CSV table of C-alpha atoms and ligand atoms in Angstrom, one decimal:
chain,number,residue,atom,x,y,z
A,1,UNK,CA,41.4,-35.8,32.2
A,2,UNK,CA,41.0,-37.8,35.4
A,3,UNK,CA,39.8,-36.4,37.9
A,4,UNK,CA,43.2,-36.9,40.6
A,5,UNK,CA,44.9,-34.8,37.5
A,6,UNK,CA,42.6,-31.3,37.6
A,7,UNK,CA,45.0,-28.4,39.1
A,8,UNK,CA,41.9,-28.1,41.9
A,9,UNK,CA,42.0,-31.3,42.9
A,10,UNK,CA,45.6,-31.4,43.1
A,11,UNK,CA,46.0,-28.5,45.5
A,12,UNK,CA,43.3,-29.6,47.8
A,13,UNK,CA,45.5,-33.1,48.0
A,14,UNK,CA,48.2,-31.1,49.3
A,15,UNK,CA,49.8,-30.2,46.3
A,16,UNK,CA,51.6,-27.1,45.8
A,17,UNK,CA,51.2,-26.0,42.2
A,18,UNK,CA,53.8,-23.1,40.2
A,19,UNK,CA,50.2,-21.8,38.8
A,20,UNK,CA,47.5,-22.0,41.5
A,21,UNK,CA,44.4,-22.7,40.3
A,22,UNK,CA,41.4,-20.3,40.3
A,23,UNK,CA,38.0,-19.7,41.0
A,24,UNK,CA,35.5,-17.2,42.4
A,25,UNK,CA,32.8,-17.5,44.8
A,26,UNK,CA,29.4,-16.3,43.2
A,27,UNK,CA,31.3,-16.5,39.8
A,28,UNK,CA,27.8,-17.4,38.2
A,29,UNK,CA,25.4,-14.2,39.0
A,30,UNK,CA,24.2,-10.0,38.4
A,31,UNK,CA,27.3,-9.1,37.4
A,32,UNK,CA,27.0,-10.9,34.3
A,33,UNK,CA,24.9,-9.8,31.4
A,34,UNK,CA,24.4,-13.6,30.3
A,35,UNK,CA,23.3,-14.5,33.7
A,36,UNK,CA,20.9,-11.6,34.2
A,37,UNK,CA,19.2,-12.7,30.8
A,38,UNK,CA,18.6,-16.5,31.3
A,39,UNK,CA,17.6,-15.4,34.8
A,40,UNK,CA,14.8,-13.3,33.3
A,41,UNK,CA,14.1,-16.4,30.8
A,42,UNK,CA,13.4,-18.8,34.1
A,43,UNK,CA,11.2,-16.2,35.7
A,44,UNK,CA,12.1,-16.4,39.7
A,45,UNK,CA,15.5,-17.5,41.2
A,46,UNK,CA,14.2,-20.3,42.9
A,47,UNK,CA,12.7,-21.5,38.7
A,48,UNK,CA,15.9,-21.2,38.1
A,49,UNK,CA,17.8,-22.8,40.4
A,50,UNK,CA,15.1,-26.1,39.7
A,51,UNK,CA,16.0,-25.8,35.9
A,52,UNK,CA,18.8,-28.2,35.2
A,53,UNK,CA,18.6,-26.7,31.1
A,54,UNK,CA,19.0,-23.3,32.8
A,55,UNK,CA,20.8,-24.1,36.1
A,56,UNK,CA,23.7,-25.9,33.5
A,57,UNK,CA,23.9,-22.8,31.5
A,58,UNK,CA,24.6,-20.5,34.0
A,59,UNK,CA,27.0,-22.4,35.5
A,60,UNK,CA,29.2,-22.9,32.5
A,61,UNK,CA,28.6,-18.6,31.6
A,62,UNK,CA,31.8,-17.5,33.7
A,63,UNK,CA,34.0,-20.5,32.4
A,64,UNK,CA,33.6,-20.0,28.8
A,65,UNK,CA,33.8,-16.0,29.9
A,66,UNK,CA,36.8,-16.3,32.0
A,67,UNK,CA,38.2,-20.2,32.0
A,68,UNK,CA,38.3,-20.4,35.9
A,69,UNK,CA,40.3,-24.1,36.4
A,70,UNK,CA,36.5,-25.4,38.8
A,71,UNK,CA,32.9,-24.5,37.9
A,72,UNK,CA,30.7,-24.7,41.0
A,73,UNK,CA,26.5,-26.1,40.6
A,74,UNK,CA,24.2,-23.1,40.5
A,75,UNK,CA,22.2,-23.2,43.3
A,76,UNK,CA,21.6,-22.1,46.6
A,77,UNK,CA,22.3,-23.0,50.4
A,78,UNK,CA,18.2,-22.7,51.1
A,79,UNK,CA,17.6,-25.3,48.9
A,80,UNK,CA,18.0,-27.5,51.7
A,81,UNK,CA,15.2,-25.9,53.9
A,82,UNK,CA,13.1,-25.6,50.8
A,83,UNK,CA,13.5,-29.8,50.6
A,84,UNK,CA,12.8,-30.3,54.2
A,85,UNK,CA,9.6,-28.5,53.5
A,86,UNK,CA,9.8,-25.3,54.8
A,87,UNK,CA,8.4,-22.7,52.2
A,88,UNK,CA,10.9,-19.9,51.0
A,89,UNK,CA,10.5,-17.4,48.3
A,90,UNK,CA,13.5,-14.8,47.4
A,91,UNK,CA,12.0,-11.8,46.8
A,92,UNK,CA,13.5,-8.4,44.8
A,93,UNK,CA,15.7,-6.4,46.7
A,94,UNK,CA,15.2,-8.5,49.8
A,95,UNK,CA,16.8,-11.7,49.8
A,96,UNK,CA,15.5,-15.0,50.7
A,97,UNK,CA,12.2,-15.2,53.2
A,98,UNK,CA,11.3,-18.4,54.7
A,99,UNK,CA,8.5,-19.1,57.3
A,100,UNK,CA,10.4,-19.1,60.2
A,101,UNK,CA,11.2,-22.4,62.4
A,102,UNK,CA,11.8,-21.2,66.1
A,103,UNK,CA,11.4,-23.8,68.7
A,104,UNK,CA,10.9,-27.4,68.9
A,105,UNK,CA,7.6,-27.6,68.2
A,106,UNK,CA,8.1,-26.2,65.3
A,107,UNK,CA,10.7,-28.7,64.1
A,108,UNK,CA,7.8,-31.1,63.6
A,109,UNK,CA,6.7,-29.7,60.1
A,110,UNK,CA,10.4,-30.2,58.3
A,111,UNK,CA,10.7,-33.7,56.8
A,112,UNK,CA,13.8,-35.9,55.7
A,113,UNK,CA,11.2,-38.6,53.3
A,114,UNK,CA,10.9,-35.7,50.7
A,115,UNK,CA,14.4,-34.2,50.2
A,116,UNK,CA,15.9,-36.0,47.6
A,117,UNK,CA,13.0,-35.4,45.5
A,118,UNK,CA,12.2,-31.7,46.1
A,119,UNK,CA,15.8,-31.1,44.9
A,120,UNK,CA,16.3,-33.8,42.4
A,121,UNK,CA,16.8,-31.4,39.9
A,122,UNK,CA,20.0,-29.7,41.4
A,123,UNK,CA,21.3,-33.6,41.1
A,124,UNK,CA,20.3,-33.4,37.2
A,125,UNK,CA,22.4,-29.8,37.0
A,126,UNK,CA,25.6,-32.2,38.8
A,127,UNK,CA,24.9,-34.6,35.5
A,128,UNK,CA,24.5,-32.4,33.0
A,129,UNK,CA,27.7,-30.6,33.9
A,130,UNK,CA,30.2,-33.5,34.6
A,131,UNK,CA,29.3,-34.3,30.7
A,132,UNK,CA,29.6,-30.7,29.6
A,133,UNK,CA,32.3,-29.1,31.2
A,134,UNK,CA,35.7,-28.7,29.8
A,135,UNK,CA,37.9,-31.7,30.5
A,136,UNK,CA,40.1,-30.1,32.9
A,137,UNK,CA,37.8,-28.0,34.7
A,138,UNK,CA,36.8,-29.6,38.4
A,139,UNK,CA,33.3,-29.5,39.3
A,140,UNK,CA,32.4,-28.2,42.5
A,141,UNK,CA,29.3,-29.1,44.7
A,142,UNK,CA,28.1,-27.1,47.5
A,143,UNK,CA,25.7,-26.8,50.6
A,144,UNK,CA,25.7,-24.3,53.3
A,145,UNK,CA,27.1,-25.1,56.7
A,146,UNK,CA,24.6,-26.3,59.6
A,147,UNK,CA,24.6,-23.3,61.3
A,148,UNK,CA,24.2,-20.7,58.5
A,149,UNK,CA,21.6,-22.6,57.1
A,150,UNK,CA,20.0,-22.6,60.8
A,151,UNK,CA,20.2,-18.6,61.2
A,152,UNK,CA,17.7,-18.0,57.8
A,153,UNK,CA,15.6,-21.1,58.8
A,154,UNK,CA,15.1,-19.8,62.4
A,155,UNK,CA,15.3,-15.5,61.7
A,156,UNK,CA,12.8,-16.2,58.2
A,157,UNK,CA,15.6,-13.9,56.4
A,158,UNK,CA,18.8,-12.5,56.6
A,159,UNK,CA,19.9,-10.7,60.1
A,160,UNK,CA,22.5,-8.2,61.1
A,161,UNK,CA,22.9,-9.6,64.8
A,162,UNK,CA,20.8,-13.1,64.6
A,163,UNK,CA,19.3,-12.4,67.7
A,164,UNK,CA,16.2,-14.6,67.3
A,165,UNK,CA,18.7,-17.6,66.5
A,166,UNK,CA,20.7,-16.8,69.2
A,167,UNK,CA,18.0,-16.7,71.6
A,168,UNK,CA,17.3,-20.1,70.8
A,169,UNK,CA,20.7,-21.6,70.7
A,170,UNK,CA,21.7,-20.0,73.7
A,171,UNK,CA,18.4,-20.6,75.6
A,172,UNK,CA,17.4,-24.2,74.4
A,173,UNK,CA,20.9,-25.6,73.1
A,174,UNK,CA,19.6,-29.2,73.5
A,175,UNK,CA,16.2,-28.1,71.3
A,176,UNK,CA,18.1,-26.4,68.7
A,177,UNK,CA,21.0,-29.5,68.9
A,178,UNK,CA,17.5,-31.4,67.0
A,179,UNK,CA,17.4,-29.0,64.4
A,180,UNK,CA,21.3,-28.7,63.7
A,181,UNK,CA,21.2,-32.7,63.8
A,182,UNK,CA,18.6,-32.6,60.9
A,183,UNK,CA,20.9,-30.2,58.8
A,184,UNK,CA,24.0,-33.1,59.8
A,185,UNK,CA,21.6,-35.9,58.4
A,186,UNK,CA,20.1,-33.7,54.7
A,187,UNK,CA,23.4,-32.2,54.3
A,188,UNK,CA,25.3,-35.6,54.3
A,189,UNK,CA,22.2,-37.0,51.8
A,190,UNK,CA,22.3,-34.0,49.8
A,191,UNK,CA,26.1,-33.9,49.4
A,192,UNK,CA,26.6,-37.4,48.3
A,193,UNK,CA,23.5,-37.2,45.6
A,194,UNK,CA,26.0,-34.4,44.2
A,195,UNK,CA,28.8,-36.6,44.2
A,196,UNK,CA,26.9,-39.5,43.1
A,197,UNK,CA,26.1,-37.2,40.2
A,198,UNK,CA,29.4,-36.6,39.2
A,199,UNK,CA,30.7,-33.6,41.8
A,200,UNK,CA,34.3,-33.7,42.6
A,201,UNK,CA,34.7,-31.8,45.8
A,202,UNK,CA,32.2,-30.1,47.6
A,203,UNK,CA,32.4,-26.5,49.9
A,204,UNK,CA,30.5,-26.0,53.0
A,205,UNK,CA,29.5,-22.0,52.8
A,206,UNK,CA,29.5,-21.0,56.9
A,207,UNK,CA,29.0,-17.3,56.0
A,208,UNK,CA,28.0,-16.5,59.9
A,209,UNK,CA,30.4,-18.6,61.3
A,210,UNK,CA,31.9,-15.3,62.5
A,211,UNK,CA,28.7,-14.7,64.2
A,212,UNK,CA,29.2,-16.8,67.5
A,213,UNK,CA,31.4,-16.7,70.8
A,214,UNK,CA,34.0,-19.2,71.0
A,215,UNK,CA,31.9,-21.6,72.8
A,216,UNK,CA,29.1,-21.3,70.5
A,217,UNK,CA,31.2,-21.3,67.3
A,218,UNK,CA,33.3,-24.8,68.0
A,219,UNK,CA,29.7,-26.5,69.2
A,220,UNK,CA,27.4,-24.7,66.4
A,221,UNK,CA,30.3,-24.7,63.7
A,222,UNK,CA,33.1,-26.6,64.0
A,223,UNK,CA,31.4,-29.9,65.7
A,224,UNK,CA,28.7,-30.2,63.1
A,225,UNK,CA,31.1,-29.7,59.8
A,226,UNK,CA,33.3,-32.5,61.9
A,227,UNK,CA,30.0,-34.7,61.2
A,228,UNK,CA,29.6,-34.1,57.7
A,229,UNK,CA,32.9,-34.3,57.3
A,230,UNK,CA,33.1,-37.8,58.8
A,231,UNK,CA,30.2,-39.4,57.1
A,232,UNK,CA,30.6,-38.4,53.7
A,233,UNK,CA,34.1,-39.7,54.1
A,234,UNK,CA,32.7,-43.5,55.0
A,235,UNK,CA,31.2,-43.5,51.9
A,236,UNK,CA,34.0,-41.3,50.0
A,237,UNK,CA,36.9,-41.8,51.8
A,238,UNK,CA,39.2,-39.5,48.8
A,239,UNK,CA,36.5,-36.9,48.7
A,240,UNK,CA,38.4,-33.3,48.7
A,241,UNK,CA,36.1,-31.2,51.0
A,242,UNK,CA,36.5,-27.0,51.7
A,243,UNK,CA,35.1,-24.7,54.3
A,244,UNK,CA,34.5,-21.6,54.9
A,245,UNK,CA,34.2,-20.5,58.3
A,246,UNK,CA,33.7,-16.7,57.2
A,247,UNK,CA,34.7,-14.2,60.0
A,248,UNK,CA,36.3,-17.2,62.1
A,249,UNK,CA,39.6,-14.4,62.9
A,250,UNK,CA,41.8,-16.8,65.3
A,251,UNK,CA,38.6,-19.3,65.3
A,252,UNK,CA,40.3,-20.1,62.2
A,253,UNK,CA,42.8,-22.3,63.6
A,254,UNK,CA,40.4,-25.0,65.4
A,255,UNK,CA,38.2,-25.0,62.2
A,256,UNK,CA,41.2,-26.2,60.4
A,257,UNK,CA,42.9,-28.8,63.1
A,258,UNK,CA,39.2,-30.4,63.7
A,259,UNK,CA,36.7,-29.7,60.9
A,260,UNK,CA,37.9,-32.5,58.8
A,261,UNK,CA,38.3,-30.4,55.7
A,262,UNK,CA,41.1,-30.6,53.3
A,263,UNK,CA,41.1,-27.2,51.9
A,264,UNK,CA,39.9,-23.6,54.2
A,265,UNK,CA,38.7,-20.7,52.2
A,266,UNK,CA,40.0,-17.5,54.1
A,267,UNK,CA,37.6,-14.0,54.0
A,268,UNK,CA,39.8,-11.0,53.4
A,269,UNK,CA,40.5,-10.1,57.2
A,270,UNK,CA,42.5,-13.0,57.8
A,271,UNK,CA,46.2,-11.7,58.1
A,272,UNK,CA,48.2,-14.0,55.1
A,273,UNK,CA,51.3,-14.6,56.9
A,274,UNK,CA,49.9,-16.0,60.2
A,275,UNK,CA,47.4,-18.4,57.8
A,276,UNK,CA,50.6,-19.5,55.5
A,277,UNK,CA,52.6,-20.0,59.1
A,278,UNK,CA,49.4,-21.7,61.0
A,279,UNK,CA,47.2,-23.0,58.5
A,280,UNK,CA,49.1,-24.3,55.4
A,281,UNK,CA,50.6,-27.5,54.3
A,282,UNK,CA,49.6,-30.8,53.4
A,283,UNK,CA,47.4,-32.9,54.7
A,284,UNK,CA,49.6,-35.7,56.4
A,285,UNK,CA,50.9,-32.9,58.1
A,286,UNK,CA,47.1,-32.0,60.0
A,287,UNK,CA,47.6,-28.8,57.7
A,288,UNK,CA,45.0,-27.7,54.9
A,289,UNK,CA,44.8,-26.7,51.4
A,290,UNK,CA,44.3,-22.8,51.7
A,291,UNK,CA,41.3,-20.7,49.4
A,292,UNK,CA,40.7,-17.0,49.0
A,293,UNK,CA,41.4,-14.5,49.7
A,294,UNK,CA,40.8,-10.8,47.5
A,295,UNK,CA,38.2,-8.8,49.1
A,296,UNK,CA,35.4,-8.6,46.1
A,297,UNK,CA,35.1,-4.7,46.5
A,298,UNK,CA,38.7,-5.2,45.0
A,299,UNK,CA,37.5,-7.2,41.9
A,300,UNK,CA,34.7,-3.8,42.1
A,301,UNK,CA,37.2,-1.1,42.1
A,302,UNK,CA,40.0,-2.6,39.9
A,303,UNK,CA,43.3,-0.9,38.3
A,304,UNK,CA,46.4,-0.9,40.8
A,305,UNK,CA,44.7,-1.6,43.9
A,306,UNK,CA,43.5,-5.0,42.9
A,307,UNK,CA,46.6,-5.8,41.3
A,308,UNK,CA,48.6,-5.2,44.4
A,309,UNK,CA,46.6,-7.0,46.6
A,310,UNK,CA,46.6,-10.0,44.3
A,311,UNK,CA,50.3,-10.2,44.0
A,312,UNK,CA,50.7,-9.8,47.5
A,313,UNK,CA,48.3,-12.9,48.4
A,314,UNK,CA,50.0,-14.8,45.2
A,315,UNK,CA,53.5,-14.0,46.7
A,316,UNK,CA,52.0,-14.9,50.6
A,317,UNK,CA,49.8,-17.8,49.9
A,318,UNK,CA,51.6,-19.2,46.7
A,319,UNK,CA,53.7,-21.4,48.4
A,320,UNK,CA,51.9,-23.9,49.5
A,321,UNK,CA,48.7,-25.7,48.3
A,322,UNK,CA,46.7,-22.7,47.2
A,323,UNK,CA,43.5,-22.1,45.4
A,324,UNK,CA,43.1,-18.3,44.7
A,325,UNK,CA,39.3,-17.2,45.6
A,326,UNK,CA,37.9,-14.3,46.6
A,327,UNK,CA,37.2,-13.7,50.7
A,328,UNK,CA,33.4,-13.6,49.5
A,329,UNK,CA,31.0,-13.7,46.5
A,330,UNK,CA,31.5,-11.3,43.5
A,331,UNK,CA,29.2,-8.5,44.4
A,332,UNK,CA,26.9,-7.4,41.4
A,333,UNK,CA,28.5,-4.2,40.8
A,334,UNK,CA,31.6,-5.9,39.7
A,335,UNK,CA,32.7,-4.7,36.0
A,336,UNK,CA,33.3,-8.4,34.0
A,337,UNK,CA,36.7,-6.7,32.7
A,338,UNK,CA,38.2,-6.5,35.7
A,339,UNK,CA,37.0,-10.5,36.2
A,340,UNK,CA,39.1,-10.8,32.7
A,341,UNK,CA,42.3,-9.1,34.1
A,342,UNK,CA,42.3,-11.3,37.0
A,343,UNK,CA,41.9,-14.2,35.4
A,344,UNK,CA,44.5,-12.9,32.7
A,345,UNK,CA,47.0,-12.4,36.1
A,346,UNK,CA,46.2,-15.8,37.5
A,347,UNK,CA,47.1,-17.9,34.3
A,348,UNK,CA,50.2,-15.9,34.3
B,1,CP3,O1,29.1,-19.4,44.0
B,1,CP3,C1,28.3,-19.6,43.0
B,1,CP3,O2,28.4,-19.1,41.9
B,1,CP3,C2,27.3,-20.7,43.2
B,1,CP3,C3,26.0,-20.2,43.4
B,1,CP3,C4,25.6,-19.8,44.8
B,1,CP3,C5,24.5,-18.9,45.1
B,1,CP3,N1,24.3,-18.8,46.4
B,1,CP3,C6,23.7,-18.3,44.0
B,1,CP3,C7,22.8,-17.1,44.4
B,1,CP3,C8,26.1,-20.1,46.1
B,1,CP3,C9,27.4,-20.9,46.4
B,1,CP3,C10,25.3,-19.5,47.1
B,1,CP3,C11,25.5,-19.6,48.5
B,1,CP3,C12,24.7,-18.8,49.4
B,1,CP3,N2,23.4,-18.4,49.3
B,1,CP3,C13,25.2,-18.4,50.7
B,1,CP3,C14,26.6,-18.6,51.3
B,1,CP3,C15,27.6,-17.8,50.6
B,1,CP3,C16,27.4,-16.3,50.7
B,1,CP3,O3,27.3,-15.7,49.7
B,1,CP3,O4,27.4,-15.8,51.9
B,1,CP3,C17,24.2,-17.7,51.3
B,1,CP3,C18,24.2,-17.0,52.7
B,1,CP3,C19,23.0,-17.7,50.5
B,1,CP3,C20,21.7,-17.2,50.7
B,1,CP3,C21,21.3,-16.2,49.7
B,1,CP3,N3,21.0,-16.5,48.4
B,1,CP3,C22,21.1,-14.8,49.9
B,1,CP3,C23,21.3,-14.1,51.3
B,1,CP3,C24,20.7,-14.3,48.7
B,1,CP3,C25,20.3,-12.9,48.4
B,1,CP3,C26,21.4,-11.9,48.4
B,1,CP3,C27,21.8,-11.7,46.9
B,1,CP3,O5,23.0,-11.8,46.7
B,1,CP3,O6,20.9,-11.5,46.1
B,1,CP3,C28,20.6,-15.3,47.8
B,1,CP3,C29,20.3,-15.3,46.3
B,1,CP3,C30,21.3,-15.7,45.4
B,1,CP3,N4,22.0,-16.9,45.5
B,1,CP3,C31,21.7,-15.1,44.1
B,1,CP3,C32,22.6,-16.0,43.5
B,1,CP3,C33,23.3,-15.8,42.2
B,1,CP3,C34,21.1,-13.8,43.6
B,1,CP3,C35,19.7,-14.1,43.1
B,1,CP3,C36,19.4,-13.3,41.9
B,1,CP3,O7,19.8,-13.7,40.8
B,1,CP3,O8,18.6,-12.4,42.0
């Protein structure tokens, strides 16, 4: 099947489908008894991650499990840091640890020369699983979002209230304009390697977009997904593109007029029937494709309550372009059965 004919692609052109296609943000991971096992075989996450054999596997686990209409790369938004030559390690229990980056001095020791080739093996993942997966499954490439990226680069882990990124942002905005300008520049590279490689949309993950003041968040967010958005399009002009401004609440509404994306992944908090009235429609119309939205603890807790909520954002989102999603990743808790009823739901 051609690409223009996948169900995923479709709806991010603008198409509203009878069946909207499905898949789920961190639909590789814990949860999955498959996953934890070749994650043991790799030895770290980051092995992992650098393993295309491995990497490919894991990916394809939750289609063959569940048959979810897009697979997305196994990998991680650090990767990028980790190529610009900043050291990071994800430890147990803890999350990802980086050496921290927190002024302009500091900028110095990233460099652009070595990305391609620090990551090359995510690009050999992309190959391997444009030539494995299921004819009509779309394959998804990812990075994370300037600014995200920019709060674990600058804080050395994850952060409650990103105070020591703030500090900077707020304090030196023209200093940390260099390092947000870098992320532009390795995100563009780094996205069109994947699509080079055979990736047929990509997301941009902006999972602390919620994290900013108005101000902040159209400078920090909006203006550097604009960029991405508008180079990758030079140089792929039809290329479907979602983000996900997570926590945006009424920020929303200038991420989806000026971003430059075709499709917008909602989190759970965004009230349905102002994003179907605000957000949705095609294209031509400066409307967006729309993702999302169950809240995982949902996909956790199962039975009725998940049910409900999925009809209700079926019935609310449904008609228009829609891709159904969760508002974020699948937590590890998450019994695979109630993945199986979802999925059982979605292909009606
Ligand atoms: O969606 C997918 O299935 C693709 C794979 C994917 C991972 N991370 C794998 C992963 C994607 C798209 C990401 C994105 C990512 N990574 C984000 C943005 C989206 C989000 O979830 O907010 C962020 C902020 C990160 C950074 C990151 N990576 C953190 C904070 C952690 C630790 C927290 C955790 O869940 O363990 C990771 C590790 C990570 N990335 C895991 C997976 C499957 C768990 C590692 C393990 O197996 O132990």
């Amino acid at each position: 099947m051609q690409t223009e004919d996948k169900l995923l692609i479709r709806a991010l052109r603008g198409e509203t489908l009878a069946r909207p296609p499905f898949w789920l943000m961190r639909q590789a991971g814990r949860y999955l008894a498959e996953y934890r096992a070749t994650r043991q075989r790799a030895g770290s996450f980051l092995d992992l991650c650098f393993n295309a054999d491995l990497a490919t596997e894991v990916t394809l686990q939750p289609i063959r499990r569940f048959g979810m209409d897009a697979a997305i790369l196994f990998a991680d938004i650090l990767l990028i840091p980790h190529g610009l030559g900043q050291p990071l390690d994800y430890r147990e229990g803890e999350g990802p640890i980086l050496q921290p980056i927190r002024n302009v001095a500091e900028l110095a020791a990233l460099r652009m020369d070595a990305l391609h080739q620090r990551v090359g093996p995510v690009y050999e993942t992309v190959a391997r699983l444009a030539a494995a997966l299921p004819k009509d499954v779309a394959l998804i490439g990812f990075a994370g979002a300037p600014w995200t990226v920019a709060t674990y680069m600058v804080e050395g882990k994850g952060s409650r209230d990103h105070a020591i990124v703030k500090q900077w942002a707020y304090s030196d905005p023209d200093g940390f304009a260099q390092l947000i300008q870098l992320l532009v520049t390795a995100t563009v590279e780094y996205l069109g390697r994947q699509v080079d490689a055979g990736a047929e949309a990509v997301q941009l993950f902006d999972t602390w977009a919620g994290a900013l003041s108005e101000t902040a968040f159209r400078r920090w967010c909006i203006e550097p997904v604009r960029q991405i958005t508008g180079q990758l399009r030079q140089k792929y002009p039809n290329l479907p593109i979602i983000g996900f401004p997570r926590g945006a609440g009424a920020g929303y509404q200038a991420f989806a007029r000026t971003a430059g994306v075709n499709g917008v992944s909602l989190d759970w908090t965004v009230p349905l029937d102002w994003a179907a009235a605000e957000l949705q429609g095609p294209n031509s119309q400066g409307k967006v494709t729309l993702q999302g939205s169950l809240d995982p603890q949902l996909l956790v807790i199962g039975g009725q309550a998940m049910d409900t909520e999925v009809r209700r954002i079926l019935e609310t989102l449904g008609q228009g372009p829609f891709i159904f999603n969760l508002g974020h990743g699948i937590v590890p808790e998450t019994p695979p059965e109630h993945v199986s009823r979802l999925a059982d739901m979605l292909r009606g």
